[in-house]
Amino acid sequence: GQNIDQPTEMTATEGAIVQINCTYQTSGFNGLFWYQQHAGEAPTFLSYNVLDGLEEKGRFSSFLSRSKGYSYLLLKELQMKDSASYLCAVRDSNYQLIWGAGTKLIIKP
Amino acid sequence: IAGITQAPTSQILAAGRRMTLRCTQDMRHNAMYWYRQDLGLGLRLIHYSNTAGTTGKGEVPDGYSVSRANTDDFPLTLASAVPSQTSVYFCASSEGQDTDTQYFGPGTRLTVL
């Protein structure tokens, strides 16, 4: 079967750095996405990785290792508005997105 | 309209009733999708459409049907609602199927009693 694993919940302090991990086992791989979802709202796109390595976009970076079936999302200089769920999704061999259950990130002052 | 809209925002429905969730996008995207999101589970694909006039089944299609008569609209119908269909439903679209980012509507919260 296909599986995406993420921690259920993480807590971090305002101004700090947090890394959210995602491991996957899917039938084929055609890219990995990270989305942010605030409570009661729609998911919004953060990043896309298809090749190994680090993609940096402002305070957010995403890393991919295809050989290890592993990605992480790194959030720097945390702000209270970063409190949200972070969803990892992998596009499989049929070009369908397989979604993890999401990681709820709680930011404390 | 800017992006994707969904209607209604929320709905309480008696079991056995028929219900259509509406989704409209103004980005001229070719592909559209319906997902359900349940607590503790990832988004699950119900149905999708790669282009107007075509539809396909996702991971959890039973009890749902869709149509894609034009580029902009992608309604989702529950023919006879059951309590297990209580969920938050998201419509999404992307420019194409293969490599494009999916953009989501605001969601419909459906409760079936």
Short mmCIF file of C-alpha atoms in Angstrom, two decimals:
data_model
loop_
_atom_site.label_atom_id
_atom_site.label_comp_id
_atom_site.label_asym_id
_atom_site.label_seq_id
_atom_site.Cartn_x
_atom_site.Cartn_y
_atom_site.Cartn_z
CA GLY A 1 0.00 0.00 0.00
CA GLN A 2 0.90 3.64 -0.17
CA ASN A 3 1.84 5.47 2.98
CA ILE A 4 2.89 8.95 4.04
CA ASP A 5 4.08 9.40 7.64
CA GLN A 6 4.37 12.68 9.51
CA PRO A 7 4.40 13.49 13.23
CA THR A 8 0.93 14.29 14.48
CA GLU A 9 1.87 17.38 16.46
CA MET A 10 4.91 19.53 17.21
CA THR A 11 5.49 22.51 19.48
CA ALA A 12 8.06 25.25 18.96
CA THR A 13 8.88 28.69 20.29
CA GLU A 14 8.40 31.97 18.48
CA GLY A 15 11.64 33.01 16.76
CA ALA A 16 13.05 29.48 16.75
CA ILE A 17 13.56 26.92 13.96
CA VAL A 18 11.50 23.76 13.49
CA GLN A 19 11.90 20.80 11.14
CA ILE A 20 8.87 18.74 10.13
CA ASN A 21 9.71 15.33 8.71
CA CYS A 22 7.83 13.28 6.14
CA THR A 23 8.59 9.72 5.04
CA TYR A 24 6.81 8.05 2.19
CA GLN A 25 6.27 4.71 0.51
CA THR A 26 4.39 5.10 -2.74
CA SER A 27 3.96 3.35 -6.06
CA GLY A 28 6.24 5.58 -8.07
CA PHE A 29 7.34 9.15 -7.40
CA ASN A 30 6.61 12.25 -9.43
CA GLY A 31 7.26 14.97 -6.93
CA LEU A 32 6.58 15.92 -3.31
CA PHE A 33 4.52 18.87 -2.11
CA TRP A 34 4.20 20.72 1.17
CA TYR A 35 1.01 22.61 1.97
CA GLN A 36 0.04 24.80 4.91
CA GLN A 37 -3.47 24.61 6.34
CA HIS A 38 -4.75 26.97 9.01
CA ALA A 39 -7.63 25.69 11.12
CA GLY A 40 -10.91 25.87 9.24
CA GLU A 41 -9.26 26.97 6.02
CA ALA A 42 -8.13 25.44 2.74
CA PRO A 43 -4.63 24.03 2.19
CA THR A 44 -2.27 26.47 0.49
CA PHE A 45 0.82 25.54 -1.51
CA LEU A 46 4.24 26.01 0.11
CA SER A 47 6.81 24.06 -1.86
CA TYR A 48 7.50 21.39 -4.48
CA ASN A 49 10.51 19.06 -4.74
CA VAL A 50 11.13 16.60 -7.54
CA LEU A 51 14.94 16.36 -7.41
CA ASP A 52 17.11 15.60 -4.40
CA GLY A 53 18.30 18.54 -2.40
CA LEU A 54 17.15 21.69 -0.69
CA GLU A 55 14.69 24.24 -2.05
CA GLU A 56 14.71 27.54 -0.19
CA LYS A 57 11.90 30.07 -0.26
CA GLY A 58 12.21 32.84 2.28
CA ARG A 59 11.77 31.52 5.82
CA PHE A 60 10.69 28.11 4.51
CA SER A 61 12.94 25.42 3.01
CA SER A 62 12.12 21.91 1.85
CA PHE A 63 14.49 19.00 1.43
CA LEU A 64 14.10 15.77 -0.50
CA SER A 65 15.99 12.47 -0.57
CA ARG A 66 14.33 10.12 -3.06
CA SER A 67 16.60 7.18 -2.19
CA LYS A 68 15.50 7.41 1.46
CA GLY A 69 11.85 8.24 0.76
CA TYR A 70 12.27 11.27 3.01
CA SER A 71 11.55 14.96 3.04
CA TYR A 72 11.52 17.71 5.60
CA LEU A 73 10.10 21.20 5.81
CA LEU A 74 12.25 23.69 7.71
CA LEU A 75 10.66 26.81 9.12
CA LYS A 76 12.97 29.55 10.40
CA GLU A 77 12.30 32.61 12.54
CA LEU A 78 8.97 31.21 13.61
CA GLN A 79 6.05 33.60 13.91
CA MET A 80 2.76 33.08 15.68
CA LYS A 81 0.99 33.06 12.29
CA ASP A 82 2.95 29.89 11.43
CA SER A 83 0.70 27.96 13.81
CA ALA A 84 -1.06 25.64 11.38
CA SER A 85 -1.07 22.10 10.04
CA TYR A 86 1.57 21.19 7.48
CA LEU A 87 0.61 18.58 4.91
CA CYS A 88 3.06 16.42 2.96
CA ALA A 89 1.83 14.92 -0.32
CA VAL A 90 3.52 12.71 -2.90
CA ARG A 91 2.50 12.44 -6.55
CA ASP A 92 2.55 8.76 -7.44
CA SER A 93 3.06 6.91 -10.72
CA ASN A 94 -0.56 7.66 -11.73
CA TYR A 95 0.02 11.36 -11.04
CA GLN A 96 -2.41 11.26 -8.12
CA LEU A 97 -1.49 13.03 -4.88
CA ILE A 98 -1.18 10.81 -1.81
CA TRP A 99 -1.53 12.87 1.35
CA GLY A 100 -0.16 12.52 4.83
CA ALA A 101 -2.47 13.23 7.78
CA GLY A 102 -0.61 16.46 8.49
CA THR A 103 1.50 17.83 11.34
CA LYS A 104 -0.13 20.33 13.65
CA LEU A 105 2.47 22.94 14.60
CA ILE A 106 1.87 24.91 17.78
CA ILE A 107 3.93 28.07 18.28
CA LYS A 108 4.38 29.36 21.81
CA PRO A 109 5.49 32.89 22.67
CA ILE B 1 -14.85 35.38 -8.77
CA ALA B 2 -11.19 34.92 -7.93
CA GLY B 3 -9.81 31.38 -7.82
CA ILE B 4 -12.10 28.58 -6.68
CA THR B 5 -15.45 28.95 -4.98
CA GLN B 6 -17.51 26.27 -3.29
CA ALA B 7 -21.11 26.22 -2.15
CA PRO B 8 -22.59 25.78 0.32
CA THR B 9 -20.10 26.69 3.06
CA SER B 10 -21.74 24.21 5.37
CA GLN B 11 -24.78 21.95 5.34
CA ILE B 12 -26.64 19.63 7.67
CA LEU B 13 -28.37 16.86 5.78
CA ALA B 14 -30.70 14.03 6.72
CA ALA B 15 -29.52 10.54 5.80
CA GLY B 16 -31.00 9.34 2.53
CA ARG B 17 -31.25 12.80 1.00
CA ARG B 18 -29.58 13.79 -2.24
CA MET B 19 -27.06 16.64 -2.14
CA THR B 20 -24.91 18.42 -4.71
CA LEU B 21 -21.82 20.33 -3.69
CA ARG B 22 -20.87 23.03 -6.16
CA CYS B 23 -17.40 24.03 -7.29
CA THR B 24 -16.47 26.75 -9.77
CA GLN B 25 -13.06 28.01 -10.84
CA ASP B 26 -12.18 31.00 -13.00
CA MET B 27 -8.54 30.18 -13.68
CA ARG B 28 -9.28 28.15 -16.83
CA HIS B 29 -7.54 25.18 -15.25
CA ASN B 30 -7.91 21.90 -17.10
CA ALA B 31 -7.85 19.54 -14.11
CA MET B 32 -10.21 19.54 -11.13
CA TYR B 33 -10.47 17.35 -8.05
CA TRP B 34 -12.74 16.53 -5.13
CA TYR B 35 -11.24 15.53 -1.78
CA ARG B 36 -12.65 14.75 1.61
CA GLN B 37 -10.77 15.55 4.79
CA ASP B 38 -11.45 13.68 8.01
CA LEU B 39 -9.79 14.15 11.38
CA GLY B 40 -6.61 12.09 11.68
CA LEU B 41 -6.59 11.15 8.01
CA GLY B 42 -4.96 12.74 5.02
CA LEU B 43 -6.95 14.28 2.21
CA ARG B 44 -8.53 11.49 0.17
CA LEU B 45 -9.35 11.85 -3.49
CA ILE B 46 -12.97 11.11 -4.39
CA HIS B 47 -13.12 11.91 -8.10
CA TYR B 48 -11.10 13.92 -10.55
CA SER B 49 -11.34 15.36 -14.05
CA ASN B 50 -8.30 15.93 -16.23
CA THR B 51 -10.25 17.99 -18.76
CA ALA B 52 -13.81 19.02 -19.54
CA GLY B 53 -15.89 16.03 -20.58
CA THR B 54 -13.82 13.44 -18.72
CA THR B 55 -13.90 12.16 -15.15
CA GLY B 56 -12.13 9.47 -13.16
CA LYS B 57 -12.43 7.69 -9.84
CA GLY B 58 -10.12 8.40 -6.96
CA GLU B 59 -9.41 6.50 -3.77
CA VAL B 60 -12.92 6.73 -2.22
CA PRO B 61 -15.51 7.15 -5.01
CA ASP B 62 -18.36 5.01 -3.65
CA GLY B 63 -21.54 6.95 -2.97
CA TYR B 64 -20.38 9.97 -4.98
CA SER B 65 -20.70 11.04 -8.61
CA VAL B 66 -19.34 13.96 -10.60
CA SER B 67 -19.76 15.61 -13.97
CA ARG B 68 -17.62 18.03 -15.95
CA ALA B 69 -19.79 19.66 -18.59
CA ASN B 70 -17.45 22.66 -18.99
CA THR B 71 -14.05 23.89 -17.84
CA ASP B 72 -15.25 25.96 -14.91
CA ASP B 73 -17.71 23.75 -13.00
CA PHE B 74 -17.22 20.42 -11.25
CA PRO B 75 -20.21 19.48 -9.05
CA LEU B 76 -20.09 16.56 -6.63
CA THR B 77 -23.33 14.68 -5.94
CA LEU B 78 -24.21 12.41 -3.05
CA ALA B 79 -27.11 10.36 -4.36
CA SER B 80 -28.29 9.11 -0.96
CA ALA B 81 -26.27 10.54 1.92
CA VAL B 82 -25.08 8.36 4.80
CA PRO B 83 -23.57 9.45 8.15
CA SER B 84 -20.10 8.21 7.10
CA GLN B 85 -20.09 10.94 4.47
CA THR B 86 -19.91 13.55 7.21
CA SER B 87 -16.69 15.36 6.37
CA VAL B 88 -15.12 18.53 5.01
CA TYR B 89 -15.08 18.51 1.23
CA PHE B 90 -12.47 20.41 -0.75
CA CYS B 91 -12.50 21.10 -4.44
CA ALA B 92 -9.15 21.80 -6.11
CA SER B 93 -7.86 22.61 -9.56
CA SER B 94 -4.58 22.59 -11.43
CA GLU B 95 -3.48 23.84 -14.81
CA GLY B 96 -2.64 20.34 -15.91
CA GLN B 97 -2.40 16.89 -14.43
CA ASP B 98 1.24 15.98 -14.57
CA THR B 99 3.32 18.48 -12.68
CA ASP B 100 1.14 21.34 -11.68
CA THR B 101 0.31 22.61 -8.22
CA GLN B 102 -3.23 22.08 -6.99
CA TYR B 103 -5.14 25.09 -5.67
CA PHE B 104 -7.96 24.57 -3.21
CA GLY B 105 -11.37 26.06 -2.65
CA PRO B 106 -12.52 27.08 0.86
CA GLY B 107 -14.30 23.80 1.54
CA THR B 108 -17.80 22.63 2.41
CA ARG B 109 -18.48 21.22 5.87
CA LEU B 110 -21.15 18.53 5.49
CA THR B 111 -22.89 16.80 8.37
CA VAL B 112 -25.17 13.84 7.64
CA LEU B 113 -27.50 12.88 10.47
#
